[in-house]
Tab-separated table of C-alpha atoms in Angstrom:
chain	number	residue	atom	x	y	z
A	1	MET	CA	175.146	356.912	257.391
A	2	SER	CA	177.033	353.577	258.038
A	3	LYS	CA	177.887	351.192	254.940
A	4	SER	CA	175.526	348.438	256.196
A	5	THR	CA	173.015	350.813	256.708
A	6	GLU	CA	173.213	351.930	253.148
A	7	GLU	CA	173.288	348.437	251.883
A	8	LEU	CA	170.072	347.627	253.716
A	9	LEU	CA	168.146	350.560	252.333
A	10	LEU	CA	169.746	349.571	248.483
A	11	ASN	CA	168.735	346.113	249.066
A	12	SER	CA	165.033	347.193	250.320
A	13	VAL	CA	164.570	349.141	246.927
A	14	GLU	CA	163.344	346.702	244.211
A	15	SER	CA	163.436	347.812	240.719
A	16	ALA	CA	160.556	347.772	238.512
A	17	SER	CA	162.648	345.177	236.125
A	18	ARG	CA	163.294	343.124	239.617
A	19	ARG	CA	159.301	342.865	240.204
A	20	LYS	CA	158.841	342.004	236.764
A	21	ILE	CA	161.297	339.257	236.019
A	22	LYS	CA	162.003	335.963	237.533
A	23	ILE	CA	164.801	334.305	236.745
A	24	PRO	CA	164.971	330.502	236.303
A	25	ASP	CA	167.673	328.150	237.813
A	26	LEU	CA	168.916	327.289	234.265
A	27	LEU	CA	172.613	326.475	234.411
A	28	LYS	CA	173.716	323.291	235.252
A	29	GLU	CA	177.344	321.874	235.192
A	30	GLN	CA	178.667	322.808	231.391
A	31	ASP	CA	178.415	320.255	228.737
A	32	SER	CA	181.278	320.665	226.677
A	33	GLN	CA	179.498	318.930	223.597
A	34	ASN	CA	176.706	321.779	223.597
A	35	VAL	CA	178.631	324.787	222.390
A	36	ASN	CA	179.949	326.600	219.320
A	37	ILE	CA	183.122	327.507	219.137
A	38	ILE	CA	185.147	328.708	216.247
A	39	VAL	CA	188.179	326.825	215.148
A	40	GLU	CA	191.005	327.686	212.715
A	41	LEU	CA	190.709	324.964	210.205
A	42	ASP	CA	194.619	325.059	209.483
A	43	LEU	CA	195.042	324.107	213.458
A	44	LEU	CA	192.534	321.463	213.282
A	45	SER	CA	194.010	319.843	210.064
A	46	SER	CA	197.501	319.637	211.953
A	47	LEU	CA	195.971	317.956	214.813
A	48	MET	CA	194.514	315.236	212.192
A	49	LYS	CA	197.607	314.727	210.695
A	50	ASN	CA	199.148	313.819	214.192
A	51	LEU	CA	196.229	311.553	215.209
A	52	LEU	CA	194.896	309.760	212.030
A	53	CYS	CA	195.812	307.397	209.308
A	54	CYS	CA	193.876	306.584	206.117
A	55	LYS	CA	191.739	303.686	206.730
A	56	TYR	CA	192.152	302.648	202.837
A	57	CYS	CA	196.086	302.697	202.754
A	58	CYS	CA	196.983	303.035	206.455
A	59	SER	CA	199.117	306.291	205.424
A	60	SER	CA	199.208	309.331	207.945
A	61	GLU	CA	201.501	311.343	206.061
A	62	LYS	CA	199.442	312.846	203.149
A	63	ILE	CA	195.978	313.660	205.186
A	64	GLU	CA	194.728	316.625	204.888
A	65	LEU	CA	191.264	318.074	206.245
A	66	ARG	CA	189.413	320.568	204.470
A	67	GLU	CA	185.968	322.297	203.674
A	68	ASP	CA	183.691	320.489	201.348
A	69	LEU	CA	182.834	323.680	199.384
A	70	LYS	CA	180.293	322.242	197.283
A	71	SER	CA	178.135	321.760	200.446
A	72	ARG	CA	178.439	324.927	202.100
A	73	LYS	CA	174.992	326.136	203.251
A	74	GLY	CA	175.709	329.658	204.992
A	75	LEU	CA	177.684	329.399	208.347
A	76	ALA	CA	177.067	325.376	208.075
A	77	VAL	CA	179.822	323.469	206.127
A	78	SER	CA	180.693	319.786	205.652
A	79	LEU	CA	184.348	318.630	206.404
A	80	GLU	CA	186.267	316.208	204.252
A	81	ILE	CA	189.367	314.382	205.042
A	82	ILE	CA	191.348	313.396	201.802
A	83	CYS	CA	194.603	310.899	201.607
A	84	HIS	CA	196.659	312.360	199.160
A	85	ASN	CA	198.584	308.910	198.932
A	86	CYS	CA	195.690	306.914	198.046
A	87	GLY	CA	193.469	309.392	196.698
A	88	GLU	CA	190.469	308.438	198.881
A	89	SER	CA	188.302	310.799	200.938
A	90	THR	CA	185.770	310.531	203.537
A	91	SER	CA	183.417	313.534	204.235
A	92	THR	CA	180.713	314.814	206.787
A	93	ASN	CA	177.132	315.385	206.212
A	94	ILE	CA	175.641	318.568	207.157
A	95	SER	CA	172.748	317.736	209.818
A	96	ASN	CA	169.883	319.794	210.815
A	97	LYS	CA	171.688	320.604	213.835
A	98	CYS	CA	174.587	322.400	211.598
A	99	TYR	CA	171.653	324.782	210.082
A	100	ASP	CA	170.958	326.067	213.636
A	101	VAL	CA	173.904	328.332	213.284
A	102	ASN	CA	172.438	330.329	210.329
A	103	LEU	CA	169.324	330.806	212.547
A	104	ARG	CA	171.253	331.818	215.616
A	105	LEU	CA	173.143	334.402	213.309
A	106	THR	CA	169.758	335.627	212.062
A	107	TYR	CA	168.544	336.102	215.160
A	108	GLY	CA	171.936	337.560	216.745
A	109	MET	CA	172.084	340.377	214.286
A	110	ARG	CA	168.112	340.927	214.461
A	111	ALA	CA	168.710	341.442	218.416
A	112	ILE	CA	171.289	344.250	217.842
A	113	GLY	CA	169.432	345.857	215.281
A	114	LYS	CA	171.485	344.367	212.232
A	115	GLY	CA	170.420	342.445	209.183
A	116	GLY	CA	171.834	340.619	206.180
A	117	ALA	CA	174.354	343.668	204.992
A	118	ALA	CA	175.953	343.646	208.753
A	119	SER	CA	176.210	339.997	209.091
A	120	ARG	CA	177.898	339.755	205.608
A	121	ILE	CA	180.415	342.453	207.316
A	122	PHE	CA	180.786	340.279	210.399
A	123	CYS	CA	181.287	337.448	208.772
A	124	GLY	CA	184.163	338.684	206.443
A	125	LEU	CA	185.920	340.366	208.927
A	126	MET	CA	186.102	337.041	211.209
A	127	ASN	CA	187.489	335.080	208.094
A	128	LEU	CA	183.869	332.973	208.072
A	129	PRO	CA	182.054	331.820	205.296
A	130	PRO	CA	179.324	334.418	203.975
A	131	PRO	CA	175.851	334.244	205.635
A	132	PRO	CA	172.802	332.693	203.763
A	133	ALA	CA	172.300	334.247	200.571
A	134	LYS	CA	168.588	334.867	201.486
A	135	PHE	CA	168.614	336.037	205.043
A	136	GLU	CA	165.605	337.718	205.275
A	137	ARG	CA	163.812	334.381	204.579
A	138	HIS	CA	164.438	333.265	208.018
A	139	ASN	CA	162.400	336.089	209.320
A	140	SER	CA	159.057	334.232	208.561
A	141	LEU	CA	160.271	331.002	210.943
A	142	PHE	CA	161.194	333.751	213.721
A	143	LEU	CA	158.141	336.023	213.057
A	144	ASN	CA	155.637	332.707	213.667
A	145	VAL	CA	157.133	331.527	216.710
A	146	LEU	CA	158.268	335.104	218.264
A	147	LYS	CA	153.892	335.924	217.651
A	148	THR	CA	152.842	332.664	219.876
A	149	ILE	CA	155.460	333.287	222.560
A	150	SER	CA	154.947	337.240	222.803
A	151	GLU	CA	151.043	336.694	222.859
A	152	ASP	CA	151.411	334.054	225.580
A	153	SER	CA	153.530	336.377	227.368
A	154	MET	CA	151.196	339.660	227.101
A	155	ASN	CA	148.242	337.147	227.815
A	156	ALA	CA	150.363	336.384	231.354
A	157	ALA	CA	150.563	339.717	231.748
A	158	VAL	CA	146.678	340.796	231.785
A	159	HIS	CA	146.541	338.013	234.223
A	160	GLU	CA	148.994	338.902	236.492
A	161	ALA	CA	147.253	342.434	236.627
A	162	VAL	CA	143.638	341.349	237.055
A	163	THR	CA	144.581	339.017	239.765
A	164	ALA	CA	146.685	342.081	241.243
A	165	ASN	CA	143.383	344.338	240.794
A	166	ASP	CA	141.441	341.827	243.135
A	167	ASN	CA	140.274	339.623	240.186
A	168	ASN	CA	138.777	343.066	238.633
A	169	SER	CA	139.482	342.696	234.533
A	170	ASN	CA	138.836	346.550	234.749
A	171	ILE	CA	142.662	347.474	234.863
A	172	ALA	CA	144.570	350.772	234.346
A	173	VAL	CA	146.769	350.886	231.776
A	174	ALA	CA	149.297	353.426	229.850
A	175	VAL	CA	148.995	353.822	226.050
A	176	ASP	CA	151.529	355.340	223.954
A	177	GLY	CA	152.860	355.629	220.661
A	178	THR	CA	156.137	355.874	219.081
A	179	TRP	CA	157.325	356.583	215.306
A	180	HIS	CA	160.330	354.901	213.632
A	181	LYS	CA	161.676	358.304	212.179
A	182	ARG	CA	161.659	361.513	214.269
A	183	GLY	CA	159.260	364.425	213.386
A	184	TYR	CA	155.967	363.655	211.378
A	185	SER	CA	157.045	361.931	208.084
A	186	SER	CA	157.741	358.676	209.552
A	187	LEU	CA	156.472	355.585	207.842
A	188	ASN	CA	156.602	353.123	210.285
A	189	GLY	CA	155.059	353.428	214.071
A	190	VAL	CA	154.126	351.244	216.892
A	191	VAL	CA	151.377	351.839	219.636
A	192	CYS	CA	151.658	349.692	223.015
A	193	ALA	CA	149.466	349.424	226.268
A	194	THR	CA	151.232	348.546	229.301
A	195	SER	CA	149.524	347.646	232.717
A	196	VAL	CA	149.867	350.191	235.372
A	197	GLU	CA	150.050	347.668	238.060
A	198	ASN	CA	152.789	345.506	236.932
A	199	GLY	CA	154.532	347.434	234.302
A	200	LYS	CA	154.307	344.724	231.485
A	201	VAL	CA	153.419	345.149	227.885
A	202	ILE	CA	149.868	343.771	227.359
A	203	ASP	CA	149.127	344.884	223.816
A	204	PHE	CA	151.131	346.323	220.709
A	205	GLU	CA	150.093	347.393	217.221
A	206	THR	CA	152.453	348.025	214.454
A	207	LEU	CA	151.346	350.506	211.727
A	208	THR	CA	153.022	351.495	208.422
A	209	LYS	CA	152.082	353.696	205.837
A	210	TYR	CA	154.547	351.563	203.493
A	211	CYS	CA	153.650	348.749	201.184
A	212	SER	CA	156.743	347.392	198.707
A	213	SER	CA	154.513	345.874	196.479
A	214	CYS	CA	152.458	348.529	195.949
A	215	LYS	CA	155.303	350.666	195.037
A	216	VAL	CA	156.452	348.169	192.734
A	217	LYS	CA	153.240	347.701	191.050
A	218	LYS	CA	152.413	351.516	191.319
A	219	LYS	CA	148.847	350.638	192.523
A	220	PRO	CA	147.015	348.888	195.455
A	221	CYS	CA	147.843	345.324	195.820
A	222	GLU	CA	145.901	342.252	196.967
A	223	ASN	CA	147.808	341.912	200.283
A	224	CYS	CA	148.850	345.297	200.869
A	225	ALA	CA	150.842	345.782	203.983
A	226	LYS	CA	149.585	349.328	204.895
A	227	ASN	CA	147.588	349.689	207.639
A	228	TYR	CA	147.850	353.665	208.689
A	229	GLU	CA	146.774	356.495	206.788
A	230	GLY	CA	146.893	360.207	207.914
A	231	PHE	CA	149.188	363.048	208.856
A	232	SER	CA	149.160	365.176	212.306
A	233	GLY	CA	149.863	368.597	212.076
A	234	VAL	CA	152.490	369.935	213.907
A	235	MET	CA	150.556	372.266	215.912
A	236	GLU	CA	148.018	370.069	216.895
A	237	CYS	CA	150.616	367.387	217.921
A	238	ARG	CA	152.848	369.645	219.686
A	239	GLY	CA	149.987	371.249	221.483
A	240	SER	CA	148.398	367.732	222.409
A	241	GLY	CA	151.702	366.789	223.531
A	242	LEU	CA	152.290	369.650	226.022
A	243	ILE	CA	148.840	369.338	227.244
A	244	GLN	CA	149.835	365.427	227.822
A	245	HIS	CA	152.657	366.653	229.535
A	246	TYR	CA	151.434	369.117	232.094
A	247	TYR	CA	148.068	366.874	232.471
A	248	GLY	CA	150.489	364.162	234.271
A	249	LEU	CA	152.184	366.810	236.177
A	250	ALA	CA	148.858	368.165	237.460
A	251	ILE	CA	147.968	364.641	238.685
A	252	ARG	CA	151.452	363.741	240.237
A	253	LYS	CA	152.223	366.993	242.094
A	254	ASN	CA	148.353	366.933	243.848
A	255	LEU	CA	147.927	363.031	244.793
A	256	SER	CA	146.405	363.906	248.180
A	257	SER	CA	143.046	365.707	246.634
A	258	VAL	CA	140.665	364.856	243.705
A	259	GLU	CA	139.715	368.565	244.052
A	260	ASP	CA	143.414	369.893	243.884
A	261	VAL	CA	144.102	367.517	240.716
A	262	LYS	CA	140.958	368.846	239.007
A	263	ARG	CA	141.869	372.652	239.664
A	264	ALA	CA	145.336	371.928	238.291
A	265	ILE	CA	144.222	370.134	235.245
A	266	TRP	CA	141.861	373.266	234.269
A	267	ALA	CA	144.963	375.512	234.959
A	268	ILE	CA	146.227	374.120	231.785
A	269	TYR	CA	143.338	374.560	229.689
A	270	PHE	CA	143.211	378.524	230.739
A	271	HIS	CA	146.794	378.722	230.545
A	272	LYS	CA	147.206	377.664	227.261
A	273	LEU	CA	144.011	379.784	226.523
A	274	SER	CA	145.965	382.885	227.912
A	275	THR	CA	146.821	385.734	225.224
A	276	GLU	CA	148.758	389.139	226.158
A	277	ASP	CA	145.518	390.908	225.889
A	278	ASN	CA	143.621	388.164	228.195
A	279	PRO	CA	145.710	386.375	230.496
A	280	GLN	CA	144.085	383.677	232.432
A	281	HIS	CA	146.240	382.271	235.272
A	282	ALA	CA	144.066	382.441	238.376
A	283	LEU	CA	144.236	378.734	238.535
A	284	CYS	CA	147.978	378.206	238.017
A	285	PRO	CA	150.314	377.762	241.084
A	286	LEU	CA	152.296	380.684	242.317
A	287	GLY	CA	155.814	381.445	243.254
A	288	GLU	CA	159.158	381.305	241.680
A	289	ASP	CA	158.797	377.525	241.441
A	290	SER	CA	155.515	377.501	239.478
A	291	TRP	CA	155.668	375.807	235.866
A	292	CYS	CA	153.551	379.031	234.868
A	293	GLY	CA	155.773	381.444	233.514
A	294	TYR	CA	153.409	384.229	233.858
A	295	ASN	CA	152.416	383.710	237.337
A	296	ARG	CA	156.619	383.033	238.010
A	297	SER	CA	157.371	386.681	236.481
A	298	ILE	CA	155.205	388.178	238.878
A	299	VAL	CA	157.651	387.107	241.599
A	300	THR	CA	160.981	387.412	240.003
A	301	GLY	CA	160.214	390.226	237.948
A	302	GLU	CA	161.244	388.745	234.571
A	303	PHE	CA	159.807	389.335	231.365
A	304	TYR	CA	157.081	386.958	229.992
A	305	ILE	CA	155.575	386.740	226.690
A	306	HIS	CA	152.441	384.667	225.796
A	307	LYS	CA	154.355	382.755	222.726
A	308	HIS	CA	152.896	378.936	223.418
A	309	SER	CA	149.399	379.901	223.508
A	310	LEU	CA	146.890	377.610	221.462
A	311	PRO	CA	144.180	379.267	219.243
A	312	GLU	CA	140.766	379.602	220.920
A	313	SER	CA	138.987	377.526	218.279
A	314	ILE	CA	140.936	374.364	219.228
A	315	LEU	CA	141.002	374.727	222.796
A	316	LEU	CA	137.056	374.922	222.452
A	317	LYS	CA	137.049	371.504	220.736
A	318	VAL	CA	138.855	369.926	223.179
A	319	LYS	CA	137.233	371.430	226.113
A	320	LYS	CA	134.782	368.539	226.030
A	321	VAL	CA	137.898	366.382	226.609
A	322	PHE	CA	139.176	368.319	229.712
A	323	ARG	CA	135.412	367.926	231.259
A	324	ASP	CA	135.861	363.996	230.556
A	325	LEU	CA	139.322	364.217	232.027
A	326	THR	CA	138.172	365.890	235.508
A	327	GLU	CA	135.261	363.428	236.177
A	328	LYS	CA	135.791	362.622	239.978
A	329	ASP	CA	135.445	358.832	239.355
A	330	LEU	CA	138.347	359.012	236.766
A	331	LEU	CA	140.823	361.235	239.080
A	332	LYS	CA	140.236	358.744	242.063
A	333	LYS	CA	141.699	356.105	239.878
A	334	CYS	CA	144.620	358.292	238.877
A	335	LEU	CA	145.801	359.154	242.658
A	336	HIS	CA	148.380	356.307	242.386
A	337	GLY	CA	150.464	359.105	240.612
A	338	ARG	CA	152.110	356.172	238.353
A	339	THR	CA	153.732	357.480	235.043
A	340	GLN	CA	154.445	356.398	231.681
A	341	ASN	CA	158.084	355.102	232.332
A	342	PRO	CA	157.407	351.473	231.432
A	343	ASN	CA	156.243	352.746	227.874
A	344	GLU	CA	159.104	354.771	227.407
A	345	SER	CA	161.516	352.050	228.423
A	346	PHE	CA	159.717	349.739	226.039
A	347	ASN	CA	159.688	351.920	223.069
A	348	LYS	CA	163.711	352.094	223.758
A	349	CYS	CA	163.872	348.243	223.689
A	350	ILE	CA	162.003	348.303	220.086
A	351	TRP	CA	164.287	350.917	218.670
A	352	GLU	CA	167.287	348.943	219.895
A	353	ARG	CA	166.273	346.299	217.761
A	354	ILE	CA	164.837	348.641	214.851
A	355	PRO	CA	167.495	351.227	214.661
A	356	LYS	CA	165.906	354.691	213.611
A	357	THR	CA	168.525	355.367	210.987
A	358	VAL	CA	167.731	352.390	208.922
A	359	PHE	CA	164.053	351.841	207.265
A	360	VAL	CA	162.423	348.608	207.320
A	361	GLY	CA	159.415	346.724	206.359
A	362	ILE	CA	156.575	345.654	208.625
A	363	GLU	CA	157.686	342.034	208.858
A	364	THR	CA	160.968	343.513	210.266
A	365	LEU	CA	159.310	345.981	212.571
A	366	LYS	CA	157.419	343.190	214.188
A	367	PHE	CA	159.829	340.983	214.702
A	368	GLY	CA	161.846	343.471	216.567
A	369	VAL	CA	158.583	344.513	218.527
A	370	MET	CA	157.822	341.016	219.553
A	371	ASP	CA	161.306	340.350	220.546
A	372	ALA	CA	161.053	343.406	222.511
A	373	VAL	CA	157.957	342.051	224.211
A	374	ILE	CA	159.268	338.954	225.600
A	375	CYS	CA	162.483	340.669	226.612
A	376	PHE	CA	160.735	343.343	228.411
A	377	ASN	CA	158.065	341.383	230.229
A	378	ASP	CA	159.943	338.121	231.313
A	379	GLY	CA	163.756	338.897	230.685
A	380	TYR	CA	165.949	338.054	227.871
A	381	VAL	CA	166.207	334.359	229.360
A	382	SER	CA	162.611	334.222	227.812
A	383	ARG	CA	164.622	333.897	223.944
A	384	ILE	CA	165.352	330.285	224.947
A	385	LYS	CA	161.748	329.793	224.325
A	386	VAL	CA	162.358	330.975	220.801
A	387	PHE	CA	165.104	328.031	220.144
A	388	GLU	CA	163.351	325.555	221.820
A	389	ALA	CA	160.110	326.331	219.494
A	390	LEU	CA	162.466	325.898	216.640
A	391	GLY	CA	163.845	322.996	218.087
A	392	ILE	CA	167.293	324.445	218.855
A	393	LYS	CA	169.379	323.477	221.857
A	394	SER	CA	169.874	326.650	223.577
A	395	GLY	CA	173.282	325.481	225.163
A	396	TYR	CA	175.318	326.519	228.093
A	397	ASN	CA	176.958	329.357	226.819
A	398	THR	CA	173.605	331.019	225.346
A	399	GLU	CA	171.952	330.468	228.850
A	400	ARG	CA	174.867	332.024	230.676
A	401	ALA	CA	175.290	335.270	228.357
A	402	LEU	CA	171.154	335.918	229.070
A	403	LEU	CA	171.354	335.199	232.509
A	404	ILE	CA	174.093	337.870	232.947
A	405	ILE	CA	172.369	340.379	230.825
A	406	ASP	CA	169.137	339.697	233.294
A	407	ASN	CA	171.086	339.826	236.361
A	408	LYS	CA	172.866	343.318	235.508
A	409	ARG	CA	169.163	344.648	234.560
A	410	ILE	CA	167.737	344.141	238.116
A	411	PHE	CA	170.461	344.530	239.927
C-alpha cells in the first residue's frame, strides 16, 4: 500500500472522540499580562533595586522587596517594598484576581485525582507558600458550577441524539455501573447512561453507602449522605456478568438476522443450565472457534468439565428475562451491534479523577463525575466554562493546554 493511500485511509476513519468533540478556535495572540508565572523573589528584588528609588528619601541603595506574610491567603500573597534608609514601606493589596490562584490549584489537583495533602507536598517541593488551610471548602464552589455545566452538556447530548433519531425521543441508551473499590465491599459507585447514537453521557447517578455525620453521631443524621443500601452476592453478580457478556456477544456475532440472534441468546441460557449429567449445548455454536467449551472439545478432543454452570433455581427465575430479551421488536433495535465502549471509557475518566486507592466522600465523588461528564462529552476545553462561571479569566496558557489535550485525543 502506498503512503498516500495509507494516509487517505487513516484520514477517512473518524474516531469516536472526533465525532463527539467540536474544538472551538480560542487562541489568539498571546496576552503577556494574562498569564501566571512563578518568579523567584530574590531575582525580582534584585531587579527592583536597580530600577527603583524610595519616593520618600530618593535612596536606591537600601530598597528591599519582600512578601507581606500577614496578608498571605494560600498561594495569594501581597508584596511590600521597604526602604531601610528611611524606614518607609509600600505594599500591594490582594485583589480578587489573586485568589484565583487558589481556585486554580484546587481544580488542578482534583483534575488529576489529588486533594489537599498532595497540594501541600507539591507546594512544599516547589518552594511555594502552603495551599489554603481549608482546601476542601472550595469544593462547594466548583460543585455548583459543575452541576450546571454538566447538566447543560447532558441535555445537549439528549437533544443531539433525538435529532439524529429523526426527532424521536425513544432513543437507545447503554447503562453501566462502576464501583469505586474493586470487589463487593465498595462504599461508592456510579451508574451512567450513554446515548448509543452519539456515545455521550446523558445521565448519571452517584451512589454511596457512607455518611461521615452518621459515623460520628453513631445514628442516622438529618441530612444523611447515604443513598444506597444493599449487597450483591458473588455468585449472582458473577453469573449475571457472564450472561451480560455472552448476550452482547450473541448480538454482535449475528447482526444479519433476528432469528440468529434469538437462537444465540437462548444458547446462553441452556449453556449455563448444562451439567455433567445433563449437557444442553444443541443451540451453542459448533467448531473449534466456538465460545462453547463443550462443543469445542468435541472437535479438539480436549477434556471439558461443566464447572461454570448456574443453579437451575436461579436460571428459572431469570427465564422470563431471557424471554423479554429475545422479543422480536427489541432485537430489531439491536442489529446495529454497538457496544458499551463509551460507558467503559467514561468510567475510566471518572477514576482518573477519583483514584480507586483513596476513599472519598460523596461531594468529592460528584466533583469528579461531573468534571468527567463535561470533558467526555465536550472536550477538555469545556473547563473554560467552569472558569468563566467562577468569574476567572482562563488565560492563554490554560486555553492552549486544554486545546493540545483535545487535539491529541481526537487525532
